[in-house]
Coordinates of C-alpha atoms in Angstrom, one line a residue:
Chain A
X25 CA 0.3 0.4 0.0
X26 CA 1.4 3.2 -1.2
X27 CA 0.3 7.1 -0.2
X28 CA -1.6 6.6 -3.5
X29 CA -4.0 4.0 -2.4
X30 CA -4.0 5.9 0.6
X31 CA -5.2 8.7 -0.2
X32 CA -8.7 6.6 -2.5
X33 CA -9.2 5.2 0.5
X34 CA -9.5 8.2 1.9
X35 CA -11.3 9.7 -0.7
X36 CA -13.8 6.5 0.1
X37 CA -14.9 7.0 3.2
X38 CA -15.1 11.0 2.9
X39 CA -17.8 10.1 0.1
X40 CA -19.5 7.7 2.1
X41 CA -19.6 10.0 5.2
X42 CA -20.6 13.0 2.5
X43 CA -23.5 11.3 0.6
X44 CA -24.5 9.8 4.2
X45 CA -24.4 12.7 6.2
X46 CA -26.0 14.7 3.0
X47 CA -29.1 12.3 2.4
X48 CA -29.2 11.6 5.7
X49 CA -31.1 14.5 7.1
X50 CA -34.5 15.2 8.2
X51 CA -35.3 11.3 9.3
X52 CA -38.7 12.2 10.6
X53 CA -40.5 9.4 11.8
X54 CA -40.0 5.3 10.9
X55 CA -41.3 6.0 6.8
X56 CA -38.8 7.7 6.6
X57 CA -36.2 6.7 9.0
X58 CA -36.9 2.7 7.2
X59 CA -38.6 3.1 4.0
X60 CA -36.5 6.1 3.2
X61 CA -40.5 8.0 2.8
X62 CA -40.6 5.6 -0.5
X63 CA -39.4 8.3 -2.5
X64 CA -36.2 6.9 -3.8
X65 CA -36.1 6.0 -8.1
X66 CA -35.7 2.5 -9.6
X67 CA -31.9 2.7 -10.4
X68 CA -30.3 3.7 -7.1
X69 CA -33.1 1.0 -5.7
X70 CA -31.3 -1.7 -8.8
X71 CA -28.1 -0.8 -7.6
X72 CA -29.1 -0.8 -3.9
X73 CA -30.6 -4.3 -4.2
X74 CA -26.9 -5.3 -6.3
X75 CA -25.0 -4.1 -4.0
X76 CA -26.6 -5.8 -0.8
X77 CA -26.5 -9.0 -2.7
X78 CA -22.8 -8.9 -3.3
X79 CA -20.7 -9.1 -1.0
X80 CA -17.3 -9.5 -0.5
X81 CA -16.7 -12.6 -1.1
X82 CA -18.0 -11.9 -4.2
X83 CA -15.3 -10.3 -4.9
X84 CA -13.0 -12.1 -3.1
X85 CA -13.9 -15.7 -3.6
X86 CA -16.2 -15.9 -7.2
X87 CA -12.9 -14.7 -8.6
X88 CA -10.7 -17.3 -6.5
X89 CA -13.3 -20.1 -7.5
X90 CA -13.2 -19.9 -11.0
X91 CA -9.2 -19.8 -10.5
X92 CA -9.3 -22.9 -9.1
X93 CA -12.7 -24.9 -10.3
X94 CA -14.0 -22.7 -13.8
X95 CA -17.3 -21.1 -14.5
X96 CA -19.4 -23.1 -13.4
X97 CA -21.1 -20.9 -10.6
X98 CA -22.0 -18.9 -12.8
X99 CA -25.5 -21.3 -13.3
X100 CA -27.0 -20.9 -10.1
X101 CA -27.9 -17.9 -10.9
X102 CA -29.2 -19.3 -14.3
X103 CA -33.1 -18.8 -12.7
X104 CA -32.7 -14.9 -10.9
X105 CA -34.2 -12.8 -14.8
X106 CA -37.1 -15.9 -14.1
X107 CA -37.3 -15.2 -10.1
X108 CA -37.7 -11.2 -11.0
X109 CA -40.0 -11.5 -13.6
X110 CA -42.2 -13.7 -11.3
X111 CA -42.0 -12.1 -8.3
X112 CA -42.6 -8.7 -10.5
X113 CA -45.8 -10.0 -11.5
X114 CA -46.4 -11.3 -7.6
X115 CA -45.4 -10.3 -4.7
X116 CA -43.9 -6.5 -5.5
X117 CA -48.1 -5.2 -6.5
X118 CA -48.4 -6.8 -2.8
X119 CA -46.2 -5.5 -0.7
X120 CA -46.7 -1.6 -3.0
X121 CA -50.0 -1.4 -2.3
X122 CA -50.1 -3.3 1.3
X123 CA -48.0 -0.1 2.1
X124 CA -46.1 -2.3 4.9
X125 CA -42.8 -2.4 6.5
X126 CA -41.6 -5.6 6.0
X127 CA -41.9 -8.2 4.2
X128 CA -43.9 -10.5 6.5
X129 CA -46.6 -7.3 8.1
X130 CA -48.7 -8.6 4.2
X131 CA -48.3 -12.2 5.9
X132 CA -50.2 -10.9 8.7
X133 CA -53.8 -9.8 6.7
X134 CA -53.5 -12.9 4.5
X135 CA -52.4 -15.5 7.6
X136 CA -52.4 -13.9 10.9
X137 CA -50.4 -12.3 13.4
X138 CA -48.2 -15.4 15.2
X139 CA -47.6 -16.3 11.0
X140 CA -46.9 -12.7 10.4
X141 CA -44.3 -13.1 14.4
X142 CA -43.1 -17.1 12.9
X143 CA -41.7 -15.5 10.0
X144 CA -40.5 -12.9 11.2
X145 CA -38.4 -14.9 13.7
X146 CA -37.7 -17.1 11.3
X147 CA -35.5 -14.2 9.6
X148 CA -34.5 -12.2 12.5
X149 CA -32.4 -16.4 13.6
X150 CA -31.1 -17.0 10.3
X151 CA -29.6 -13.4 9.8
X152 CA -28.7 -12.6 13.5
X153 CA -25.4 -14.1 12.5
X154 CA -24.4 -14.0 9.0
X155 CA -24.7 -10.4 10.4
X156 CA -21.2 -11.7 11.4
X157 CA -19.9 -14.1 8.9
X158 CA -20.0 -11.4 6.3
X159 CA -18.1 -8.9 8.8
X160 CA -15.5 -11.6 9.8
X161 CA -15.0 -13.2 6.1
X162 CA -13.3 -10.1 4.8
X163 CA -11.9 -8.5 7.9
X164 CA -9.7 -11.9 8.0
X165 CA -9.0 -11.7 4.1
X166 CA -8.4 -7.8 4.6
X167 CA -6.4 -8.1 7.3
X168 CA -3.9 -10.9 6.3
X169 CA -3.4 -8.6 2.6
X170 CA -2.7 -5.7 4.9
X171 CA -1.1 -7.0 6.8
X172 CA -3.3 -5.1 9.4
X173 CA -5.2 -6.8 13.4
X174 CA -7.6 -8.4 12.6
X175 CA -9.9 -7.0 15.5
X176 CA -9.6 -3.5 14.3
X177 CA -10.1 -4.7 10.8
X178 CA -13.3 -6.1 12.1
X179 CA -13.9 -2.8 13.9
X180 CA -13.8 -1.1 10.8
X181 CA -16.0 -2.3 9.2
X182 CA -18.2 -3.6 11.4
X183 CA -18.3 -0.6 13.4
X184 CA -18.0 2.0 10.3
X185 CA -21.4 0.6 9.0
X186 CA -22.9 0.4 12.4
X187 CA -23.0 4.0 13.4
X188 CA -23.6 5.8 9.9
X189 CA -26.3 3.1 9.0
X190 CA -27.5 3.9 12.8
X191 CA -27.6 7.8 11.9
X192 CA -28.6 8.0 8.3
X193 CA -31.7 5.8 8.3
X194 CA -32.2 4.2 5.3
X195 CA -32.5 6.8 2.5
X196 CA -28.5 7.0 3.3
X197 CA -28.1 3.6 3.7
X198 CA -29.1 3.5 0.1
X199 CA -27.2 6.3 -1.9
X200 CA -24.5 5.2 0.0
X201 CA -25.2 1.6 -1.1
X202 CA -25.6 2.8 -5.2
X203 CA -22.0 4.5 -4.7
X204 CA -20.4 1.4 -3.4
X205 CA -21.8 -0.6 -6.4
X206 CA -20.6 1.9 -8.6
X207 CA -17.5 1.5 -7.3
X208 CA -17.4 -1.9 -6.8
X209 CA -18.7 -2.5 -10.6
X210 CA -15.6 0.4 -11.7
X211 CA -13.3 -1.7 -9.4
X212 CA -14.5 -5.2 -11.5
X213 CA -13.9 -3.0 -14.8
X214 CA -10.9 -2.4 -13.2
X215 CA -10.0 -6.2 -12.2
X216 CA -9.9 -8.1 -15.6
X217 CA -8.5 -4.7 -17.8
X218 CA -5.6 -5.6 -15.3
X219 CA -5.5 -9.2 -15.6
X220 CA -5.6 -8.7 -19.5
X221 CA -3.3 -6.5 -19.1
X222 CA -0.4 -9.0 -17.4
X223 CA -1.2 -11.3 -20.2
X224 CA 2.4 -12.2 -22.0
X225 CA 3.4 -9.6 -25.0
X226 CA 3.3 -12.7 -27.3
X227 CA 0.0 -14.0 -25.5
X228 CA -3.3 -12.6 -27.1
X229 CA -7.0 -13.4 -25.2
X230 CA -8.1 -16.0 -28.5
X231 CA -5.1 -17.9 -26.5
X232 CA -5.5 -17.1 -23.3
X233 CA -9.8 -18.3 -23.7
X234 CA -8.3 -21.0 -25.5
X235 CA -5.3 -22.0 -22.8
X236 CA -8.2 -21.6 -20.0
X237 CA -10.2 -23.5 -21.5
X238 CA -8.3 -26.3 -22.6
X239 CA -8.1 -27.0 -18.8
X240 CA -12.0 -26.2 -18.2
X241 CA -11.7 -23.2 -17.0
X242 CA -14.5 -22.3 -19.4
X243 CA -17.1 -24.3 -18.8
X244 CA -19.9 -22.9 -18.4
X245 CA -22.9 -25.2 -18.3
X246 CA -23.0 -28.8 -17.4
X247 CA -26.2 -31.0 -18.1
X248 CA -25.7 -33.3 -15.2
X249 CA -29.2 -34.3 -14.1
X250 CA -27.9 -36.2 -10.6
X251 CA -30.0 -33.7 -8.4
X252 CA -27.0 -34.2 -6.0
X253 CA -24.9 -31.7 -8.2
X254 CA -25.0 -28.2 -7.4
X255 CA -23.5 -26.4 -10.7
X256 CA -25.7 -28.0 -13.3
X257 CA -28.3 -26.0 -15.8
X258 CA -31.0 -28.4 -13.9
X259 CA -30.2 -27.0 -10.4
X260 CA -29.5 -23.9 -11.4
X261 CA -32.5 -22.8 -13.2
X262 CA -34.8 -25.4 -10.9
X263 CA -33.0 -25.3 -7.4
X264 CA -32.2 -21.7 -7.9
X265 CA -34.9 -20.3 -9.2
X266 CA -36.6 -21.2 -5.3
X267 CA -33.5 -19.2 -4.0
X268 CA -34.2 -16.5 -5.7
X269 CA -37.3 -16.3 -5.7
X270 CA -36.9 -17.1 -1.3
X271 CA -34.0 -14.6 -1.4
X272 CA -35.4 -11.5 -3.3
X273 CA -39.4 -11.8 -2.6
X274 CA -39.1 -12.9 1.2
X275 CA -35.7 -11.9 3.0
X276 CA -36.1 -8.9 4.6
X277 CA -32.2 -7.2 4.0
X278 CA -33.7 -7.8 0.3
X279 CA -37.6 -6.7 0.2
X280 CA -37.0 -3.7 2.4
X281 CA -34.5 -2.0 -0.9
X282 CA -37.4 -2.2 -3.2
X283 CA -40.5 -0.8 -1.1
X284 CA -38.7 2.4 -1.2
X285 CA -39.6 2.9 -4.8
X286 CA -41.6 5.8 -5.1
X287 CA -44.6 4.3 -7.0
X288 CA -44.6 0.7 -8.7
X289 CA -43.2 0.8 -11.8
X290 CA -40.0 2.4 -10.1
X291 CA -39.7 -1.3 -7.7
X292 CA -40.6 -3.3 -10.3
X293 CA -38.2 -1.8 -12.5
X294 CA -35.7 -2.3 -9.9
X295 CA -36.1 -5.6 -9.5
X296 CA -36.1 -5.6 -13.9
X297 CA -32.4 -3.9 -14.1
X298 CA -31.2 -7.1 -11.7
X299 CA -32.1 -9.6 -14.2
X300 CA -30.3 -7.6 -16.8
X301 CA -27.7 -7.2 -15.3
X302 CA -26.6 -9.7 -12.9
X303 CA -25.5 -12.7 -15.3
X304 CA -23.0 -9.8 -17.4
X305 CA -21.5 -8.7 -13.8
X306 CA -20.9 -11.9 -12.4
X307 CA -19.9 -13.2 -15.4
X308 CA -17.2 -10.4 -16.0
X309 CA -16.1 -11.9 -12.3
X310 CA -15.6 -15.3 -13.7
X311 CA -13.6 -14.7 -16.1
X312 CA -11.6 -12.6 -14.4
X313 CA -11.2 -15.6 -12.5
X314 CA -10.5 -18.1 -14.8
X315 CA -7.8 -15.0 -16.5
X316 CA -5.7 -14.7 -13.3
X317 CA -5.3 -18.2 -14.1
X318 CA -3.9 -18.1 -17.4
X319 CA -2.1 -14.9 -15.7
X320 CA -0.2 -17.9 -13.4
X321 CA 0.6 -19.6 -16.1
X322 CA 3.4 -17.4 -17.5
X323 CA 3.9 -15.4 -13.8
X324 CA 4.5 -17.9 -10.8
X325 CA 1.8 -17.8 -8.7
X326 CA 3.2 -18.5 -4.3
X327 CA 2.4 -22.6 -3.8
X328 CA -0.2 -21.3 -0.9
X329 CA -1.2 -18.1 -1.3
X330 CA -2.1 -17.4 2.1
X331 CA 1.7 -15.5 2.8
X332 CA 1.1 -16.5 6.5
X333 CA -0.2 -20.1 6.8
X334 CA 2.7 -20.5 4.3
X335 CA 5.3 -19.2 7.0
X336 CA 3.3 -21.5 9.1
X337 CA 3.4 -24.0 7.6
X338 CA 7.3 -24.3 5.9
X339 CA 7.5 -24.3 10.0
X340 CA 6.9 -26.7 10.8
X341 CA 7.3 -29.6 7.3
X342 CA 10.2 -27.7 7.0
X343 CA 11.7 -30.7 4.4
X344 CA 8.4 -31.7 3.1
X345 CA 7.7 -27.9 1.8
X346 CA 11.4 -27.5 0.3
X347 CA 11.2 -30.9 -2.1
X348 CA 7.6 -29.6 -2.5
X349 CA 8.4 -26.4 -3.1
X350 CA 11.2 -27.6 -5.4
X351 CA 8.9 -29.7 -7.8
X352 CA 6.4 -26.7 -7.8
X353 CA 9.1 -24.7 -9.4
X354 CA 10.1 -27.8 -11.7
X355 CA 6.4 -28.1 -12.8
X356 CA 5.3 -24.5 -12.7
X357 CA 8.8 -23.6 -15.9
X358 CA 7.5 -27.3 -17.7
X359 CA 3.7 -26.0 -18.0
X360 CA 4.9 -22.3 -18.8
X361 CA 6.8 -23.8 -21.1
X362 CA 3.7 -26.3 -23.2
X363 CA 1.2 -23.3 -22.2
X364 CA 3.3 -20.8 -24.7
X365 CA 3.7 -23.8 -26.9
X366 CA 0.0 -24.9 -27.1
X367 CA -0.5 -20.4 -27.3
X368 CA 1.2 -20.6 -31.0
X369 CA 0.4 -23.3 -32.2
X370 CA -1.4 -22.5 -35.2
X371 CA -3.8 -25.1 -36.1
X372 CA -1.4 -27.2 -37.6
X373 CA -1.7 -31.2 -36.8
X374 CA 0.9 -30.4 -33.7
X375 CA -1.9 -28.7 -32.3
X376 CA -3.4 -31.8 -30.7
X377 CA -0.2 -33.2 -29.1
X378 CA 0.4 -30.1 -28.0
X379 CA -2.7 -29.3 -25.9
X380 CA -2.4 -32.7 -24.6
X381 CA 1.2 -32.2 -23.0
X382 CA -0.1 -28.6 -21.9
X383 CA -3.1 -30.5 -20.1
X384 CA -0.9 -33.1 -18.8
X385 CA 1.2 -30.2 -17.3
X386 CA -1.0 -28.3 -15.7
X387 CA -2.4 -31.4 -13.8
X388 CA 1.0 -32.2 -12.8
X389 CA 1.6 -28.8 -11.3
X390 CA -1.9 -28.5 -10.0
X391 CA -0.9 -32.0 -7.5
X392 CA 2.0 -30.2 -6.1
X393 CA -0.4 -27.0 -5.1
X394 CA -3.1 -29.3 -3.7
X395 CA 0.0 -31.2 -2.1
X396 CA 0.8 -28.5 -0.1
X397 CA -2.7 -27.0 0.6
X398 CA -3.2 -30.2 2.1
X399 CA 0.1 -30.5 4.4
X400 CA -1.2 -27.1 5.6
X401 CA -4.3 -28.4 6.1
X402 CA -2.9 -30.9 8.2
X403 CA -0.7 -28.8 10.2
X404 CA -3.6 -25.9 11.0
X405 CA -5.0 -29.8 11.8
X406 CA -9.0 -29.0 10.0
X407 CA -9.9 -28.0 6.2
X408 CA -8.6 -25.5 4.6
X409 CA -8.0 -23.6 1.6
X410 CA -6.8 -20.9 -0.3
X411 CA -8.7 -19.3 -2.8
X412 CA -9.7 -16.4 -1.0
X413 CA -6.4 -15.4 -1.3
X414 CA -5.7 -16.0 -4.9
X415 CA -7.7 -12.6 -6.0
X416 CA -5.8 -10.8 -3.0
X417 CA -2.6 -11.9 -3.9
X418 CA -3.1 -10.8 -7.6
X419 CA -4.0 -7.1 -6.9
X420 CA -0.8 -6.9 -4.2
X421 CA 1.4 -7.8 -5.9
X422 CA 0.7 -7.2 -9.4
X423 CA -1.0 -4.0 -10.1
X424 CA -0.3 0.2 -10.0
X425 CA 0.0 2.4 -7.2
X426 CA -3.9 4.0 -6.7
X427 CA -5.2 0.7 -8.7
X428 CA -4.4 -1.1 -5.6
X429 CA -6.8 1.3 -3.7
X430 CA -9.6 1.5 -5.6
X431 CA -10.0 -2.6 -5.9
X432 CA -9.7 -2.5 -2.2
X433 CA -12.4 0.2 -2.2
X434 CA -14.1 -2.1 -4.3
X435 CA -13.6 -4.9 -1.2
X436 CA -14.1 -2.5 1.0
X437 CA -17.8 -1.2 -0.4
X438 CA -19.1 -4.6 -1.3
X439 CA -18.2 -6.2 2.4
X440 CA -20.0 -3.5 4.1
X441 CA -22.9 -2.6 1.3
X442 CA -24.0 -6.2 2.6
X443 CA -23.6 -5.2 6.6
X444 CA -25.3 -2.0 6.1
X445 CA -28.9 -3.9 4.3
X446 CA -28.5 -6.5 6.9
X447 CA -28.6 -4.6 10.1
X448 CA -31.4 -2.5 8.6
X449 CA -33.0 -5.3 8.0
X450 CA -32.8 -6.7 11.3
X451 CA -34.0 -3.7 12.7
X452 CA -37.0 -3.2 10.8
X453 CA -38.6 -6.7 11.3
X454 CA -37.4 -6.8 15.2
X455 CA -38.9 -2.5 15.5
X456 CA -42.5 -3.0 13.4
X457 CA -43.2 -7.1 14.2
X458 CA -42.0 -7.1 17.8
X459 CA -42.0 -3.8 19.4
X460 CA -44.5 -1.6 17.8
X461 CA -47.5 -4.0 18.0
X462 CA -45.9 -5.7 21.3
X463 CA -45.3 -1.6 23.4
X464 CA -48.1 -0.8 24.8
X465 CA -47.9 -4.0 27.8
X466 CA -43.8 -2.2 28.0
X467 CA -44.9 1.7 27.7
X468 CA -47.1 3.2 29.0
X469 CA -49.0 6.2 27.2
X470 CA -48.5 7.4 23.4
X471 CA -45.6 7.0 21.3
X472 CA -44.3 9.3 18.6
X473 CA -42.5 9.8 15.9
X474 CA -39.1 10.1 17.5
X475 CA -40.1 7.3 20.0
X476 CA -40.2 5.3 16.9
X477 CA -37.5 6.9 15.4
X478 CA -34.9 6.4 18.5
X479 CA -36.3 2.7 18.5
X480 CA -35.1 1.8 15.3
X481 CA -31.5 3.7 16.1
X482 CA -31.1 1.4 18.9
X483 CA -32.0 -1.8 16.3
X484 CA -29.9 -0.7 14.7
X485 CA -27.2 -0.4 17.1
X486 CA -27.9 -3.3 19.1
X487 CA -27.3 -5.7 16.4
X488 CA -24.8 -3.7 14.7
X489 CA -22.7 -4.5 18.4
X490 CA -24.0 -8.0 18.2
X491 CA -22.9 -8.8 14.3
X492 CA -19.8 -7.0 15.7
X493 CA -18.9 -8.4 18.9
X494 CA -19.8 -12.1 17.6
X495 CA -17.7 -11.5 14.9
X496 CA -14.8 -10.6 17.2
X497 CA -15.3 -13.9 18.1
X498 CA -15.6 -16.0 15.5
X499 CA -12.3 -17.6 15.2
X500 CA -13.3 -19.5 19.5
X501 CA -17.6 -19.2 18.4
X502 CA -16.2 -20.0 14.0
X503 CA -18.7 -23.8 14.0
X504 CA -21.2 -22.6 16.6
X505 CA -21.6 -19.7 14.3
X506 CA -21.5 -21.3 10.8
X507 CA -24.2 -23.9 12.1
X508 CA -26.6 -21.2 13.3
X509 CA -25.8 -19.8 9.5
X510 CA -26.4 -22.6 7.8
X511 CA -29.7 -23.8 9.8
X512 CA -31.0 -20.3 9.1
X513 CA -30.8 -21.2 5.1
X514 CA -33.4 -23.9 6.0
X515 CA -35.9 -21.1 6.9
X516 CA -36.2 -18.8 3.3
X517 CA -38.0 -22.0 1.2
X518 CA -41.3 -22.5 4.0
X519 CA -41.0 -18.7 4.3
X520 CA -41.6 -18.3 0.7
X521 CA -44.3 -21.4 0.9
X522 CA -45.8 -18.7 3.3
X523 CA -46.4 -15.9 1.3
X524 CA -47.3 -18.6 -1.8
X525 CA -50.2 -19.6 0.4
X526 CA -51.1 -16.1 1.6
X527 CA -51.0 -15.0 -2.2
X528 CA -52.4 -18.1 -4.0
X529 CA -54.6 -19.2 -2.0
X530 CA -55.9 -17.0 0.9
X531 CA -59.2 -18.6 1.1
X532 CA -57.7 -22.6 1.8
X533 CA -53.7 -22.8 2.6
X534 CA -53.6 -19.4 4.1
X535 CA -54.9 -19.6 7.4
X536 CA -52.8 -22.4 8.0
X537 CA -49.9 -21.0 7.1
X538 CA -48.6 -21.6 11.0
X539 CA -48.0 -24.9 10.8
X540 CA -47.5 -25.1 7.9
X541 CA -44.3 -23.2 8.1
X542 CA -43.1 -25.5 11.3
X543 CA -43.7 -28.9 9.0
X544 CA -41.7 -27.0 6.1
X545 CA -38.6 -26.3 8.1
X546 CA -38.8 -29.7 9.9
X547 CA -38.5 -31.1 6.0
X548 CA -35.9 -29.0 4.8
X549 CA -34.2 -30.5 7.9
X550 CA -34.1 -33.5 7.8
X551 CA -33.5 -33.1 3.9
X552 CA -29.6 -32.0 5.3
X553 CA -29.5 -34.4 8.3
X554 CA -30.9 -37.5 7.4
X555 CA -28.7 -38.6 3.9
X556 CA -25.4 -36.8 6.5
X557 CA -26.4 -39.6 9.2
X558 CA -26.8 -42.5 7.0
X559 CA -23.2 -41.8 5.4
X560 CA -24.7 -41.0 1.5
X561 CA -24.5 -37.6 -0.2
X562 CA -28.3 -35.3 -0.6
X563 CA -30.1 -33.8 -3.1
X564 CA -27.7 -30.0 -3.8
X565 CA -28.2 -27.4 -1.2
X566 CA -30.0 -25.4 -4.2
X567 CA -32.6 -27.5 -3.4
X568 CA -33.7 -26.9 -0.5
X569 CA -36.1 -23.9 -0.8
X570 CA -37.6 -26.3 -3.3
X571 CA -38.4 -28.8 -0.6
X572 CA -39.4 -26.5 1.6
X573 CA -41.8 -24.1 -0.2
X574 CA -43.2 -27.7 -1.8
X575 CA -44.3 -28.9 1.6
X576 CA -44.9 -25.5 3.4
X577 CA -48.0 -25.3 1.1
X578 CA -49.1 -29.0 0.7
X579 CA -49.2 -28.6 4.1
X580 CA -51.0 -25.9 4.5
X581 CA -53.8 -26.7 1.9
X582 CA -54.0 -30.7 3.2
X583 CA -55.1 -28.6 6.5
X584 CA -57.3 -25.9 4.7
X585 CA -59.2 -28.5 3.5
X586 CA -59.6 -29.8 7.1
X587 CA -61.5 -26.3 7.9
X588 CA -62.0 -24.8 10.9
X589 CA -62.4 -21.8 12.2
X590 CA -60.0 -19.3 10.8
X591 CA -60.1 -17.3 14.0
X592 CA -58.1 -19.4 15.5
X593 CA -54.8 -17.9 13.5
X594 CA -56.5 -14.7 14.7
X595 CA -56.7 -13.9 11.2
X596 CA -59.6 -10.7 11.4
Chain B
X3 CA -52.6 -11.3 -8.0
X4 CA -53.5 -7.7 -9.6
X5 CA -56.2 -6.5 -12.2
X6 CA -56.2 -5.0 -16.1
X7 CA -56.8 -2.1 -13.6
X8 CA -54.7 -1.9 -10.9
X9 CA -51.7 -2.6 -13.6
X10 CA -49.3 0.4 -13.3
X11 CA -48.4 3.0 -15.6
X12 CA -46.3 1.0 -18.6
X13 CA -42.5 0.8 -18.0
X14 CA -42.1 4.1 -20.2
X15 CA -39.1 4.2 -23.3
X16 CA -39.2 1.4 -25.8
X17 CA -41.2 -0.6 -23.6
X18 CA -44.8 0.1 -24.2
X19 CA -46.3 -3.1 -22.1
X20 CA -45.3 -5.0 -18.9
X21 CA -45.5 -7.6 -20.7
X22 CA -43.6 -6.6 -23.2
X23 CA -40.6 -5.7 -20.9
X24 CA -41.4 -9.3 -19.0
X25 CA -40.6 -10.8 -23.0
X26 CA -37.8 -8.4 -23.2
X27 CA -35.9 -9.9 -20.1
X28 CA -37.1 -13.5 -20.5
X29 CA -35.5 -13.2 -24.8
X30 CA -32.1 -12.1 -23.2
X31 CA -32.0 -15.1 -20.4
X32 CA -32.4 -16.8 -23.2
X33 CA -29.9 -15.3 -25.1
X34 CA -27.1 -15.4 -22.0
X35 CA -27.9 -18.6 -22.1
X36 CA -27.5 -19.6 -25.4
X37 CA -24.3 -17.5 -26.1
X38 CA -22.7 -18.9 -22.8
X39 CA -23.0 -22.7 -24.5
X40 CA -21.3 -20.8 -27.2
X41 CA -18.8 -19.5 -25.2
X42 CA -18.3 -22.9 -24.0
X43 CA -18.3 -25.1 -26.8
X44 CA -16.4 -23.1 -28.5
X45 CA -13.2 -22.0 -25.8
X46 CA -14.0 -25.0 -24.0
X47 CA -14.4 -28.7 -26.6

């Protein structure tokens, strides 16, 4: 990091403080504070929706994944445009006309107050600790790369996002996120440009793509029908559709973005913007990772991309690592020569043989690296990969001053935009779905806008403190937090099921949504637990939302047919 | 579900109705799938 990079970082913090302060003035009530007085234009909502979904790991981890495994990951997003159209036709108009603050508030009208409380509680439970993960994960990478104290990095990301989200409210958050997403997009384009620029003169872009393709890095489509596979066209279209419908339609952190629209037209256009933009953006991120793989055919990559772990492993296993690194050096030189020969092949009869030689050399190189990763994992005593360190290593060793700062603020922006959205959604759900409904039991006398505003701010400070605090102890709580996060992902499908019952079967299944959601959660849990208990591989996690939704709707309709008094569910 | 009278103003611009816009989204998605297939086959035979 040089002076120019620090100037870029300082300019970024200056920009978000200015935008946050300027746009966040004059909050008078909860509609101002949580929904930006329903005044946002489509492009700000669209970029904000995208920023919320793009965490730092999207930027750092996805490029690393394409480097290691290729571009198959893009299939997860195949159903996103379809989900956006379905939501624009169904849930968005319903939410907009109901003038709700939270998605779960809408459920009360069709399914009763208990279902509202249950779904909101599931959201809070599922999301509470994911805030810790979205602070902790990028902090670890940034602290390693910068040689900064991990605690300091966590406090900067968590603390800064909490304070200005609490002060500025939703309007400030969304305008800041708009700028953050523009920075992220600029950062992505700079990364792609830098990787292409960094290729040797004798290797054109077309030849680079041929090299990446011959090792399977550009394999984007798999038509495998095995439901246990995650990265296939069918899992992406079917499982991914329900994941996207659940995430964009029922998760408060997303719903809250498009509830701020100044009209239904603007809210719809914000989702349509994502339908058009998401796949190309994801493609560019993955292509950057695949080309990074080609870049490191000609520039020797470190045997392990994480310098701290590399030093630890060398210290613990000096002889084994020295032998391994000598083999690695030879394998790299052989692969480099084979790659150059194959890149320069002019389509003659020798091309097939050159390709075969290159693929074999790459395989030998990857095996040496896999040995090093395995040794590092054994030294650490836990499963470990350095996928998340590939991209930062390239940025900090290859890019010029200024560009390093730009990429860094893109990663920071991606991390902070996700944290801001989670905090405002958690606070909205806890204040609107619980505090405002039950406060009369605790607070005497009429309440005012000012009182609501204070409650909203306290909510954000509370959840920000919980998330930052849990992130600080993540090293010790790691597996517990991961377990809670894993369980949290079980709730998406059943919550979507409750919305299907409410919107499509208001007179049949909706009144039985409460027990149906519980059955849905149990079904997803079983789908995850039973195969593991039996020691077999279950269906891909992308199908969990489909299972949860189907069971919830099925049980709701079945119980609805049995009849009963809707007032039992508290429906007026 | 919305009724025809609930329809909000059209999306504006080239798309004079929401149906046309939704059709454009789905056709674009289909084109992207086809382009990705072609990309895979050209560079990853």
